JSON list of C-alpha atoms and ligand atoms in Angstrom, two decimals:
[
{"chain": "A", "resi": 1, "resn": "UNK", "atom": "CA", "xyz": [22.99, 22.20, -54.66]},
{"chain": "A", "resi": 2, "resn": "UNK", "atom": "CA", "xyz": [25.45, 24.80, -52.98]},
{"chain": "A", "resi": 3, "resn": "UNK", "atom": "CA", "xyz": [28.19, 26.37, -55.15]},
{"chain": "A", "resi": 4, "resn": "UNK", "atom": "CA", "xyz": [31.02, 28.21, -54.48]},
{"chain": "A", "resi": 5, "resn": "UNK", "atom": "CA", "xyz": [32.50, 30.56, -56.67]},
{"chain": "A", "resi": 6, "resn": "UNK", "atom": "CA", "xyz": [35.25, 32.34, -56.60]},
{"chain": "A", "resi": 7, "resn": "UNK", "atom": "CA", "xyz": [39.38, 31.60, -55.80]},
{"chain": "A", "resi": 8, "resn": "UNK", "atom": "CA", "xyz": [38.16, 29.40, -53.10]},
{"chain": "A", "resi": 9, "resn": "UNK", "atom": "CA", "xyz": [38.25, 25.93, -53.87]},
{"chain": "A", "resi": 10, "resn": "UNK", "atom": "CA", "xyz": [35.08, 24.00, -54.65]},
{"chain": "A", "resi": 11, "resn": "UNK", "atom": "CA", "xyz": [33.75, 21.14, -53.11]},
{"chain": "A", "resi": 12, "resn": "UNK", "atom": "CA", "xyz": [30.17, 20.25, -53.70]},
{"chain": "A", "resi": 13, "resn": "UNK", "atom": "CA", "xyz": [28.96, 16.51, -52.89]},
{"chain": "A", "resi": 14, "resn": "UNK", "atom": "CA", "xyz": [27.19, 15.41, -55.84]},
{"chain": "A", "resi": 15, "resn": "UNK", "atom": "CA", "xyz": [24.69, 12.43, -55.26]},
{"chain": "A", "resi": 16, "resn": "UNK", "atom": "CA", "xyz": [23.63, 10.34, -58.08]},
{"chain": "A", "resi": 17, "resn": "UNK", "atom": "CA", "xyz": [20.72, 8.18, -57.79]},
{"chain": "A", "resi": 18, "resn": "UNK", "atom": "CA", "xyz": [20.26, 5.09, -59.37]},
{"chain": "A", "resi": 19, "resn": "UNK", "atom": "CA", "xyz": [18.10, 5.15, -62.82]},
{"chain": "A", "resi": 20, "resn": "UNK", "atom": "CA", "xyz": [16.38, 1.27, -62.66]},
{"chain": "A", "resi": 21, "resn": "UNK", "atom": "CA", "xyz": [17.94, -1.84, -62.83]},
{"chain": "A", "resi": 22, "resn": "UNK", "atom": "CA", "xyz": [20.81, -2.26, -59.87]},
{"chain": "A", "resi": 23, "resn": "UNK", "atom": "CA", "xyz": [18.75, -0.29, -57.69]},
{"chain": "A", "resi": 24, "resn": "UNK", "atom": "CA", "xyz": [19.98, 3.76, -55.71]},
{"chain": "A", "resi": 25, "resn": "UNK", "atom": "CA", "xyz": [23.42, 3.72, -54.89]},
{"chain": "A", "resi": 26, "resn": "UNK", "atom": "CA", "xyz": [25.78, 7.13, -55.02]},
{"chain": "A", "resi": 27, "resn": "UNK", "atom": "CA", "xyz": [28.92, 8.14, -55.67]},
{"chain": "A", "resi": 28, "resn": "UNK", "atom": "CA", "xyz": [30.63, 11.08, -54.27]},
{"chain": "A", "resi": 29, "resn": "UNK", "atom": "CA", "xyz": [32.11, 13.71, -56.50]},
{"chain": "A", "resi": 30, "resn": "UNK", "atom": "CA", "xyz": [34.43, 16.56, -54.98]},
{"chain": "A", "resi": 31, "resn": "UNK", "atom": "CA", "xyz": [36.03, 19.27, -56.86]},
{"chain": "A", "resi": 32, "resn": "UNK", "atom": "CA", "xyz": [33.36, 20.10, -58.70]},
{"chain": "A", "resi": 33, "resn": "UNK", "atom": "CA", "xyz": [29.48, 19.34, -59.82]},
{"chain": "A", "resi": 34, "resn": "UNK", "atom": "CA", "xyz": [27.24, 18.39, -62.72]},
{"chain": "A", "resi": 35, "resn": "UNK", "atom": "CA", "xyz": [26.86, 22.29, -63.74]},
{"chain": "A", "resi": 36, "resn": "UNK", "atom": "CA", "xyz": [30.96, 22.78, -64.35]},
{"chain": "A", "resi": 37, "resn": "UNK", "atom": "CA", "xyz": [30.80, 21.47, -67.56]},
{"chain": "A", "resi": 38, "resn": "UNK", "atom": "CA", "xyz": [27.99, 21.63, -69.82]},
{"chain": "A", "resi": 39, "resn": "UNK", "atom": "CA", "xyz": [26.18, 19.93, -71.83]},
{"chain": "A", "resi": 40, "resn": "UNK", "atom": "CA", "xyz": [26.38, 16.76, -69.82]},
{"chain": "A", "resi": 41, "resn": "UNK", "atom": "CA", "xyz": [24.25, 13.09, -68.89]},
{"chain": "A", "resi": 42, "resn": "UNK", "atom": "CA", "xyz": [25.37, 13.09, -65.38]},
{"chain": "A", "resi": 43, "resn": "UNK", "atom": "CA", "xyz": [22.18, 13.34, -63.89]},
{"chain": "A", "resi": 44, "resn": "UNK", "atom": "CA", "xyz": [21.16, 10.39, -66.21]},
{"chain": "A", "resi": 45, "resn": "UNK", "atom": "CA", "xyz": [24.12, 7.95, -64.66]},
{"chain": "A", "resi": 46, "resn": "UNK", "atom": "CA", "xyz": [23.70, 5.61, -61.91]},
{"chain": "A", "resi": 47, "resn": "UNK", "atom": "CA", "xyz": [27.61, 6.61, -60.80]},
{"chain": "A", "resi": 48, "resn": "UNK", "atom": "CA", "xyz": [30.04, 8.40, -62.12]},
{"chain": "A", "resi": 49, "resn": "UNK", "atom": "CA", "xyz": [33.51, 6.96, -60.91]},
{"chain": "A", "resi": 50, "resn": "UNK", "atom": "CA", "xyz": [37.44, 8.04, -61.63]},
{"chain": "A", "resi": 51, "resn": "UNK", "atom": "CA", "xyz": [41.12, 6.72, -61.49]},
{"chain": "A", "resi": 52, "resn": "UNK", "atom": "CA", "xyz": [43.25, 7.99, -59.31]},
{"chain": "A", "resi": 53, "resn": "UNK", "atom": "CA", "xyz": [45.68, 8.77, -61.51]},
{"chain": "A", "resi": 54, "resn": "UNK", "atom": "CA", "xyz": [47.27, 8.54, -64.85]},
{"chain": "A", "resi": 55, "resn": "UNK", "atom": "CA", "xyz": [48.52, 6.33, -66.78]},
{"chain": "A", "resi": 56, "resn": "UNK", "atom": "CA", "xyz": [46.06, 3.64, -65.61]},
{"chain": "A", "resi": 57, "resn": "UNK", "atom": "CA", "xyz": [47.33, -0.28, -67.03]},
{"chain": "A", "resi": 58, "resn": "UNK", "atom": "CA", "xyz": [45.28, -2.15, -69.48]},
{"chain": "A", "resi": 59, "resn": "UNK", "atom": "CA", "xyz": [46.32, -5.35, -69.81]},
{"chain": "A", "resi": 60, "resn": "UNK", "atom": "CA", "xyz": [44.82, -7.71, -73.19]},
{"chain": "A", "resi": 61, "resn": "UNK", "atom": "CA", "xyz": [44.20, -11.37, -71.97]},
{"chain": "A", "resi": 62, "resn": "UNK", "atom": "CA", "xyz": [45.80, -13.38, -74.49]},
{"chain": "A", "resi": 63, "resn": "UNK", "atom": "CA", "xyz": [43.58, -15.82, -74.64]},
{"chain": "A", "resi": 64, "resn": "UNK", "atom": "CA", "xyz": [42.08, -17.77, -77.94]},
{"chain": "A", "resi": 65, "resn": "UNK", "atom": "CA", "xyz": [40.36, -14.90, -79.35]},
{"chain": "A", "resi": 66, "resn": "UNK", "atom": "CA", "xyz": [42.73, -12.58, -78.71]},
{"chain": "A", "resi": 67, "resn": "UNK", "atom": "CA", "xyz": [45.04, -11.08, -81.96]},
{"chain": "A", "resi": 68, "resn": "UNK", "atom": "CA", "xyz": [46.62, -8.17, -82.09]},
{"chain": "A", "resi": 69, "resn": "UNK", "atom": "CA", "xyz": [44.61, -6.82, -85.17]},
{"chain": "A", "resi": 70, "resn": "UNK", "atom": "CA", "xyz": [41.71, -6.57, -82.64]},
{"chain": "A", "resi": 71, "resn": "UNK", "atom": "CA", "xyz": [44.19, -5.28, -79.95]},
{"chain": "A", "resi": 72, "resn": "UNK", "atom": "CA", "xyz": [45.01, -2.39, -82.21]},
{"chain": "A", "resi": 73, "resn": "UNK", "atom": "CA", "xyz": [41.22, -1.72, -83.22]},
{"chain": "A", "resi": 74, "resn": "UNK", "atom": "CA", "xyz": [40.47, -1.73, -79.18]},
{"chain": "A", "resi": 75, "resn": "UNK", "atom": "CA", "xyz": [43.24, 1.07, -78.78]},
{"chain": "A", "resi": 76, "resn": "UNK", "atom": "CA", "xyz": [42.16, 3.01, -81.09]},
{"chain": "A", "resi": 77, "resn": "UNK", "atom": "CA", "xyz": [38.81, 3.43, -79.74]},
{"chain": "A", "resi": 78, "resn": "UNK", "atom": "CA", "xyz": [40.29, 3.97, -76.44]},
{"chain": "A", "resi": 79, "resn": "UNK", "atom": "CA", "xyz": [42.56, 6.45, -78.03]},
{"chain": "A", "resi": 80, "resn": "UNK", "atom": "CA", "xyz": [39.48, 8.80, -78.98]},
{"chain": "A", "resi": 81, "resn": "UNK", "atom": "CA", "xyz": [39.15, 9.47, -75.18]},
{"chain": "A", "resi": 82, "resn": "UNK", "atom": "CA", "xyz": [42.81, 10.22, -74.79]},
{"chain": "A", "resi": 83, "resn": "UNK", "atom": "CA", "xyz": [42.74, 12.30, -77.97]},
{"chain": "A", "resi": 84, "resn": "UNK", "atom": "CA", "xyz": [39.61, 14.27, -76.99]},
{"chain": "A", "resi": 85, "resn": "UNK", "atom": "CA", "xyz": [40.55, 14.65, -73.38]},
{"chain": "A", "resi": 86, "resn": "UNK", "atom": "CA", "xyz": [44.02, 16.32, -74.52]},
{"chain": "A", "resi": 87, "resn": "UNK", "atom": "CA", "xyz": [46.02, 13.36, -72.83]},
{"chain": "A", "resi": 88, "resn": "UNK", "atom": "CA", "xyz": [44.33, 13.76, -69.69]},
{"chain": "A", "resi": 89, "resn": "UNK", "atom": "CA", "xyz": [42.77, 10.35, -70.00]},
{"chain": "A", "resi": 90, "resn": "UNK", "atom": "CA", "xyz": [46.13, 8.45, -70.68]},
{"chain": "A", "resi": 91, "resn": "UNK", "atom": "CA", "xyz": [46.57, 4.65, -70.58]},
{"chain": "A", "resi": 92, "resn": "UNK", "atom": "CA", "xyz": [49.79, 2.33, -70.33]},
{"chain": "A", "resi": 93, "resn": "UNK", "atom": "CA", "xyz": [49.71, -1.39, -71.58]},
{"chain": "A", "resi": 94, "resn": "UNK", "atom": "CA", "xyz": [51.53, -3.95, -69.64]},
{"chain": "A", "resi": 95, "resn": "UNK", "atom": "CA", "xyz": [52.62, -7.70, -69.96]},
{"chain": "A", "resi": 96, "resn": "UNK", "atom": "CA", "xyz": [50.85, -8.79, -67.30]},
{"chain": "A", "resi": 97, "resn": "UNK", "atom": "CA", "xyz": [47.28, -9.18, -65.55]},
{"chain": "A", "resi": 98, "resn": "UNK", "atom": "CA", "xyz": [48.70, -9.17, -61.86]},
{"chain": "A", "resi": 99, "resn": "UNK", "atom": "CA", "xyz": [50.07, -5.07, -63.02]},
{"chain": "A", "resi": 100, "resn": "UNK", "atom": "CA", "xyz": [46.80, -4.29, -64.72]},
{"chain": "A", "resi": 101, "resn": "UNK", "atom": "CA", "xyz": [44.23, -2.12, -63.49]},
{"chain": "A", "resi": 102, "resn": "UNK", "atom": "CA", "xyz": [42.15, -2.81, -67.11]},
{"chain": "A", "resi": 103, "resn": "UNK", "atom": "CA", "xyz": [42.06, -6.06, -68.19]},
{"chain": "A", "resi": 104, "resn": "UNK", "atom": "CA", "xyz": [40.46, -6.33, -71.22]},
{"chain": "A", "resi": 105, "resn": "UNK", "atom": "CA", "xyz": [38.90, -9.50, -73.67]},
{"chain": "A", "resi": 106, "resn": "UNK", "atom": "CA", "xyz": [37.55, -10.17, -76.84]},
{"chain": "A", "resi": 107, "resn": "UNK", "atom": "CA", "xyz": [33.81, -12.15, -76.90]},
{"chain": "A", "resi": 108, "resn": "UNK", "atom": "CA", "xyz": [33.15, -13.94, -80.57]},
{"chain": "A", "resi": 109, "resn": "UNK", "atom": "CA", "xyz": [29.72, -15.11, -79.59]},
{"chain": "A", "resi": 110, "resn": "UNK", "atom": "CA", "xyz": [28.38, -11.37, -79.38]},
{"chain": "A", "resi": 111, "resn": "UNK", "atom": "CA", "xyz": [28.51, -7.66, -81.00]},
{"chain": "A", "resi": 112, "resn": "UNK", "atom": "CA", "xyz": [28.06, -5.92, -78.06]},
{"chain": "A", "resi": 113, "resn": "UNK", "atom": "CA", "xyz": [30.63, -5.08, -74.45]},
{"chain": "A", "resi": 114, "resn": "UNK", "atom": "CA", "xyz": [30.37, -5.79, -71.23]},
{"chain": "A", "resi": 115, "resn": "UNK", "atom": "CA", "xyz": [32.21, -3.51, -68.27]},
{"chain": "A", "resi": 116, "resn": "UNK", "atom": "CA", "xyz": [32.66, -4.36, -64.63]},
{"chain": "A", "resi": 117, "resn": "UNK", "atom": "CA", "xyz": [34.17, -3.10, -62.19]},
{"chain": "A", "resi": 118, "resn": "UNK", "atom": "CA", "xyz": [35.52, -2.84, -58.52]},
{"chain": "A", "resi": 119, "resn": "UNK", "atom": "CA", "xyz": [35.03, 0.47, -56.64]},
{"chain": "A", "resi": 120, "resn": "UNK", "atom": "CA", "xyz": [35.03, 2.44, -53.30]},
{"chain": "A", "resi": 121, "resn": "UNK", "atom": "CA", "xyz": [31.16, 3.70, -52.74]},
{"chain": "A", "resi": 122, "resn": "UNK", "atom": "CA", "xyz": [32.27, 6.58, -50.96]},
{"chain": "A", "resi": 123, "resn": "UNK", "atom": "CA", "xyz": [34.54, 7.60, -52.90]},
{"chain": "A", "resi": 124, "resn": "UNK", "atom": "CA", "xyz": [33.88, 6.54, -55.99]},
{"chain": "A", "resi": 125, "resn": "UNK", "atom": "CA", "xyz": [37.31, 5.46, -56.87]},
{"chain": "A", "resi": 126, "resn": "UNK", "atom": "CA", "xyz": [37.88, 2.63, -59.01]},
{"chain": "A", "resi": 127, "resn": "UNK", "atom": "CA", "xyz": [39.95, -0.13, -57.96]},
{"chain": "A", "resi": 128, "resn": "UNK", "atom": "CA", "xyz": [40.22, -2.50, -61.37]},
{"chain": "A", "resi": 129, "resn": "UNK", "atom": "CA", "xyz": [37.78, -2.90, -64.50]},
{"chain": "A", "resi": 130, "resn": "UNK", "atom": "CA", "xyz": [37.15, -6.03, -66.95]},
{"chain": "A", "resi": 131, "resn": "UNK", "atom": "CA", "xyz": [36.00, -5.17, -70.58]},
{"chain": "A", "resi": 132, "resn": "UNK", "atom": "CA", "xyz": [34.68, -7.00, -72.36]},
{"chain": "A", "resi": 133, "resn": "UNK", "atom": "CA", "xyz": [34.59, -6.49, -76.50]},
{"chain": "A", "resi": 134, "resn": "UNK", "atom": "CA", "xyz": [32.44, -8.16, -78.92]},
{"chain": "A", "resi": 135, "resn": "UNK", "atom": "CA", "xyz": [33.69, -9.06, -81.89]},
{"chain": "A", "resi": 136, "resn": "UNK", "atom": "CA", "xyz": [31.06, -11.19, -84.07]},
{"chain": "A", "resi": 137, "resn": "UNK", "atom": "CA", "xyz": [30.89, -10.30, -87.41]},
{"chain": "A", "resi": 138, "resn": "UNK", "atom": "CA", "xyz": [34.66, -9.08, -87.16]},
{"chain": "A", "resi": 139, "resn": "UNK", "atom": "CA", "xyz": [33.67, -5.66, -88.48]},
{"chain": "A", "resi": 140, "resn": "UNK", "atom": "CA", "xyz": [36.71, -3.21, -87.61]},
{"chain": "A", "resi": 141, "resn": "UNK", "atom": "CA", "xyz": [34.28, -0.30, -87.23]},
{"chain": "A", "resi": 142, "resn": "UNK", "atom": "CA", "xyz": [32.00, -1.91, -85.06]},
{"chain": "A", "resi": 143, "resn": "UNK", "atom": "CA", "xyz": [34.51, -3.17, -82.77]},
{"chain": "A", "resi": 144, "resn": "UNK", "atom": "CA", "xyz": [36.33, 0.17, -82.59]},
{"chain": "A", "resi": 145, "resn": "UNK", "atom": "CA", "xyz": [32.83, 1.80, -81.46]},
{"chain": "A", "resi": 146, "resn": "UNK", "atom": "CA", "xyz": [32.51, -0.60, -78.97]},
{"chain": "A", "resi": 147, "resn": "UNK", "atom": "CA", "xyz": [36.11, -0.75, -77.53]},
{"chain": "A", "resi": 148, "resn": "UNK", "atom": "CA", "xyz": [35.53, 3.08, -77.14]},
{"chain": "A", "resi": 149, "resn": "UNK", "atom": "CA", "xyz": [32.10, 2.83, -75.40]},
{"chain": "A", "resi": 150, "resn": "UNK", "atom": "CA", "xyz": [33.67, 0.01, -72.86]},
{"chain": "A", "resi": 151, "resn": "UNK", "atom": "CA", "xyz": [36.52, 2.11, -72.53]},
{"chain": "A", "resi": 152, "resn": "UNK", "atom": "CA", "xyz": [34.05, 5.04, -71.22]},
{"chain": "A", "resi": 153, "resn": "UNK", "atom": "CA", "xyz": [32.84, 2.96, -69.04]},
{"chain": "A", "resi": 154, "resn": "UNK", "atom": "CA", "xyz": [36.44, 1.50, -68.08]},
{"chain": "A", "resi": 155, "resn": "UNK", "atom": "CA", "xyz": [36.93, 5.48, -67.43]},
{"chain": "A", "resi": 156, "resn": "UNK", "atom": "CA", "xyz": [34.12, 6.03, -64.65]},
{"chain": "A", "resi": 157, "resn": "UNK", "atom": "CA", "xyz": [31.06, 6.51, -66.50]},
{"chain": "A", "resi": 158, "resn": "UNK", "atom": "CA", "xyz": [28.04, 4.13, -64.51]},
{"chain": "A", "resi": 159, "resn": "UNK", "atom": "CA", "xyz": [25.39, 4.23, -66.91]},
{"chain": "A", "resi": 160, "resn": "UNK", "atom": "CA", "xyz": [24.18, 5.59, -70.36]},
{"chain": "A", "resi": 161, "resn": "UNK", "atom": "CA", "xyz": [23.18, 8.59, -72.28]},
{"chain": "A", "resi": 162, "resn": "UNK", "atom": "CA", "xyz": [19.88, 9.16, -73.13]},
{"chain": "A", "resi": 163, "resn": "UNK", "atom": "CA", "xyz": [20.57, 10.58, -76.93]},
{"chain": "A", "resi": 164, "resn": "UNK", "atom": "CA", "xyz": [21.15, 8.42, -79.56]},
{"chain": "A", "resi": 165, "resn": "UNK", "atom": "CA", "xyz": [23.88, 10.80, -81.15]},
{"chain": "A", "resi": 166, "resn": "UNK", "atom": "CA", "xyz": [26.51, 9.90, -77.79]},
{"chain": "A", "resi": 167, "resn": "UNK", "atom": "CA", "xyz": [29.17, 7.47, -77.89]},
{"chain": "A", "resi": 168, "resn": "UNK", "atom": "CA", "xyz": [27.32, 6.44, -74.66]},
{"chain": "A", "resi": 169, "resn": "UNK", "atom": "CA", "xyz": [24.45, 5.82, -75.74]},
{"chain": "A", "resi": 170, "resn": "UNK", "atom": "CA", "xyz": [23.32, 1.94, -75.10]},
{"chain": "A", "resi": 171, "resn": "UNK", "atom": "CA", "xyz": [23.09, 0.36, -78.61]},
{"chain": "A", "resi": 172, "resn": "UNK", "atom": "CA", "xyz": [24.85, 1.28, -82.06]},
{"chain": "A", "resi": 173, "resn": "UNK", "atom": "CA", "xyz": [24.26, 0.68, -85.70]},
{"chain": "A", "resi": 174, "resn": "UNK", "atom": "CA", "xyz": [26.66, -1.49, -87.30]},
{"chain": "A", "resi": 175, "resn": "UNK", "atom": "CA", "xyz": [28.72, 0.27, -89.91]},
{"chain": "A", "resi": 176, "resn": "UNK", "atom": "CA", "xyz": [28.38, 3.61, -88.52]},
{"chain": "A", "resi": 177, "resn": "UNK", "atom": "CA", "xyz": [31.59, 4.88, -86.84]},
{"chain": "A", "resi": 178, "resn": "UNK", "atom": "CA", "xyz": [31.05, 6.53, -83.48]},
{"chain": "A", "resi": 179, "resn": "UNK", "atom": "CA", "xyz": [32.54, 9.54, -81.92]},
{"chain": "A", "resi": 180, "resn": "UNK", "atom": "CA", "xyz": [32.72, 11.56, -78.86]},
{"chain": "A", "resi": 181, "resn": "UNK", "atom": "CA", "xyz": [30.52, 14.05, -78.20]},
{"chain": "A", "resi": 182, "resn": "UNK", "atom": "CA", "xyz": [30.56, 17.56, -76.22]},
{"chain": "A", "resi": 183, "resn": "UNK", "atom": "CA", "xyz": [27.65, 15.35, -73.94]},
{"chain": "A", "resi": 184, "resn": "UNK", "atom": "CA", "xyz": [30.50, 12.59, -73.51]},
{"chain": "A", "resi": 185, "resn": "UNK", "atom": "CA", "xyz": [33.36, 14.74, -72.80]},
{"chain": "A", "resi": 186, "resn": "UNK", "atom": "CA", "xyz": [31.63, 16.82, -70.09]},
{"chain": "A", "resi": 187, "resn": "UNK", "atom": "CA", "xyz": [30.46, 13.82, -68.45]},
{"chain": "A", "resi": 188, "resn": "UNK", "atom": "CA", "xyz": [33.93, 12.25, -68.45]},
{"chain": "A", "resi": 189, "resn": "UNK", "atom": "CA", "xyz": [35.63, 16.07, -67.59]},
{"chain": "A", "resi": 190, "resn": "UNK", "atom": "CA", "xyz": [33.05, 16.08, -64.68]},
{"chain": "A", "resi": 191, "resn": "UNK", "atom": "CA", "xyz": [34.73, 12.69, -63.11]},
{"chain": "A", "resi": 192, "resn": "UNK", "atom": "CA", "xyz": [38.15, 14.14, -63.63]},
{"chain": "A", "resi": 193, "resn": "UNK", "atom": "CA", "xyz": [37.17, 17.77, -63.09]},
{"chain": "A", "resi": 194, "resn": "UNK", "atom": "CA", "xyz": [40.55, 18.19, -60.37]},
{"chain": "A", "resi": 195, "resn": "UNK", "atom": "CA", "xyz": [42.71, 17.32, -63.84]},
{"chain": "A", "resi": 196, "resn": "UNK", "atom": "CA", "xyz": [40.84, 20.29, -66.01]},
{"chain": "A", "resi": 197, "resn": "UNK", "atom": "CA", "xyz": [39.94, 22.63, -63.38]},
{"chain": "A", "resi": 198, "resn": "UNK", "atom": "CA", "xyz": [43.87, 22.39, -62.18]},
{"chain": "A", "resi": 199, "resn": "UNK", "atom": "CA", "xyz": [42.30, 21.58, -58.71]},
{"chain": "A", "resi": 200, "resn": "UNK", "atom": "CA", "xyz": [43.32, 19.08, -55.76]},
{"chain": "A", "resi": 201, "resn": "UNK", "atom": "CA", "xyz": [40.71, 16.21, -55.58]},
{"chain": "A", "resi": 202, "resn": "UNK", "atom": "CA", "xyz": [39.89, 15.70, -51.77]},
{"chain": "A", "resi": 203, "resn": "UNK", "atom": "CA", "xyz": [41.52, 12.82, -50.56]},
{"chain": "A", "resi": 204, "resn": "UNK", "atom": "CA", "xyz": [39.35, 9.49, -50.31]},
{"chain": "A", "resi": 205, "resn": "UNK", "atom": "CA", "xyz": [38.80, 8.46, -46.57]},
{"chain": "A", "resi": 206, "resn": "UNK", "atom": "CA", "xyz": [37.43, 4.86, -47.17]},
{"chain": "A", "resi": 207, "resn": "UNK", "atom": "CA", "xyz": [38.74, 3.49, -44.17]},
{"chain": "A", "resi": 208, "resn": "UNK", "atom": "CA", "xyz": [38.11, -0.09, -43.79]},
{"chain": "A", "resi": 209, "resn": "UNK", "atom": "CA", "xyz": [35.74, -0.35, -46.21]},
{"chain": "A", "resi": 210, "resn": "UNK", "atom": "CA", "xyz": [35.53, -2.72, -49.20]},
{"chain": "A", "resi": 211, "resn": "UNK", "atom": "CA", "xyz": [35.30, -2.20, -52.69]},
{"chain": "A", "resi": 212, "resn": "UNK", "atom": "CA", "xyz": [32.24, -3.35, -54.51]},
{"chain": "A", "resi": 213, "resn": "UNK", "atom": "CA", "xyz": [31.54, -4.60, -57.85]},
{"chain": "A", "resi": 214, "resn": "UNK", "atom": "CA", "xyz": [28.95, -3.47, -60.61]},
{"chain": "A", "resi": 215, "resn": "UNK", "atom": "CA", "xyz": [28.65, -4.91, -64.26]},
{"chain": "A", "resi": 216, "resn": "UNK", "atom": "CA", "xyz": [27.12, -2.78, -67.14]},
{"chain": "A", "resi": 217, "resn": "UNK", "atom": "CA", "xyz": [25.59, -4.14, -70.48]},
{"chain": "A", "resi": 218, "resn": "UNK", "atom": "CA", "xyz": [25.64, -3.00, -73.59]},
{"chain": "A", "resi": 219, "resn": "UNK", "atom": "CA", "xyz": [23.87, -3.37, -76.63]},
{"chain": "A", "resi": 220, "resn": "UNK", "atom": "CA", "xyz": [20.79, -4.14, -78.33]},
{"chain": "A", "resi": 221, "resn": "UNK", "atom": "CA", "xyz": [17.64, -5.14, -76.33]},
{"chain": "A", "resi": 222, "resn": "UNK", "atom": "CA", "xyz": [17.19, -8.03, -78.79]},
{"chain": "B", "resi": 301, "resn": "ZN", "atom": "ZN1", "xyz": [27.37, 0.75, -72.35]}
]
């Protein structure tokens, strides 16, 4: 892996190999590479993908399980990444689906979340996300956890952490609140590395190409 050091700016291609399940596939980080910050899971992640910018829209489908009580749970699991980021990672709720880049719904028949989304494969940039949010059992912790894991997904991050301490690791235990770790901020920092390393990101030259989709589940095996 070539590194540059230095004033000059850095730009490494990172390639991340799939892990099982969806097969190889890559993503293309510029700026900088899995060894800026540390400790990290990159390695471990199928992709790691990014917004272009900030604020990016989350939109809640009001549909019949939506309320706002778990509308205000869901934010403030996503507002652990904007807290722990510094307000790097910043979001912006809007009234409608069409201006959302996030769109985000409640599921009653399960515990556990559900992420997909749309993105360039050369670039790695993400065109829109759907989260899903379990909410079975209705417990406020539980579904605060999870809106926070989906949301680190929603952020970029294609796969899990292997230690059972991260936020992004694949299952929980009910009742126990989650946080982010060190491991999940580095891996996050790495996707937005231009933002913390005061850098320019390399524009994305995707040309015609077309976006594609990937889903990730969540949750207990069982
Ligand atoms: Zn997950």
């Amino acid at each position: 892996m070539p590194r540059v050091y230095g004033a000059a700016v850095v730009v490494v291609t990172l390639l991340l190999t799939g892990c099982g399940g969806g097969g190889a596939r890559s993503s293309e980080l510029r700026v900088c590479s899995a060894d800026t910050f540390v400790p990290n899971y990159v390695p471990q992640l199928e992709r790691l993908l990014y917004w272009e910018r900030f604020p990016v829209t989350v939109y809640f489908e009001r549909d019949a399980n939506y309320s706002d009580y778990y509308r205000q749970l869901a934010l403030q699991g996503f507002d652990q990444w904007v807290q722990a980021t510094g307000f790097v990672v910043r979001y912006r709720q809007v009234d409608s689906p069409d201006a959302a880049q996030i769109k985000v719904y409640f599921k009653p028949d399960t515990r556990n979340g559900l992420t997909t989304y749309t993105y360039y494969p050369s670039s790695g940039r993400l065109v829109s996300a759907k989260v899903e949010i379990g909410i079975q059992g209705g417990n406020p912790i539980d579904i605060r956890s999870v809106a926070a894991h989906e949301f680190g997904h929603a952020l970029g991050i294609g796969g899990h952490s292997a230690n059972v301490e991260d936020l992004m690791y694949p299952t929980f235990t009910s009742n126990v609140p989650l946080e982010i770790t060190p491991n999940d901020l580095n891996t996050v920092k790495t996707a937005y590395c231009n933002y913390f390393l005061a850098r320019s990101r390399v524009a994305p030259r995707e040309g015609g190409e077309r976006p594609v989709q990937a889903t990730i589940r969540c949750g207990c095996p069982y």
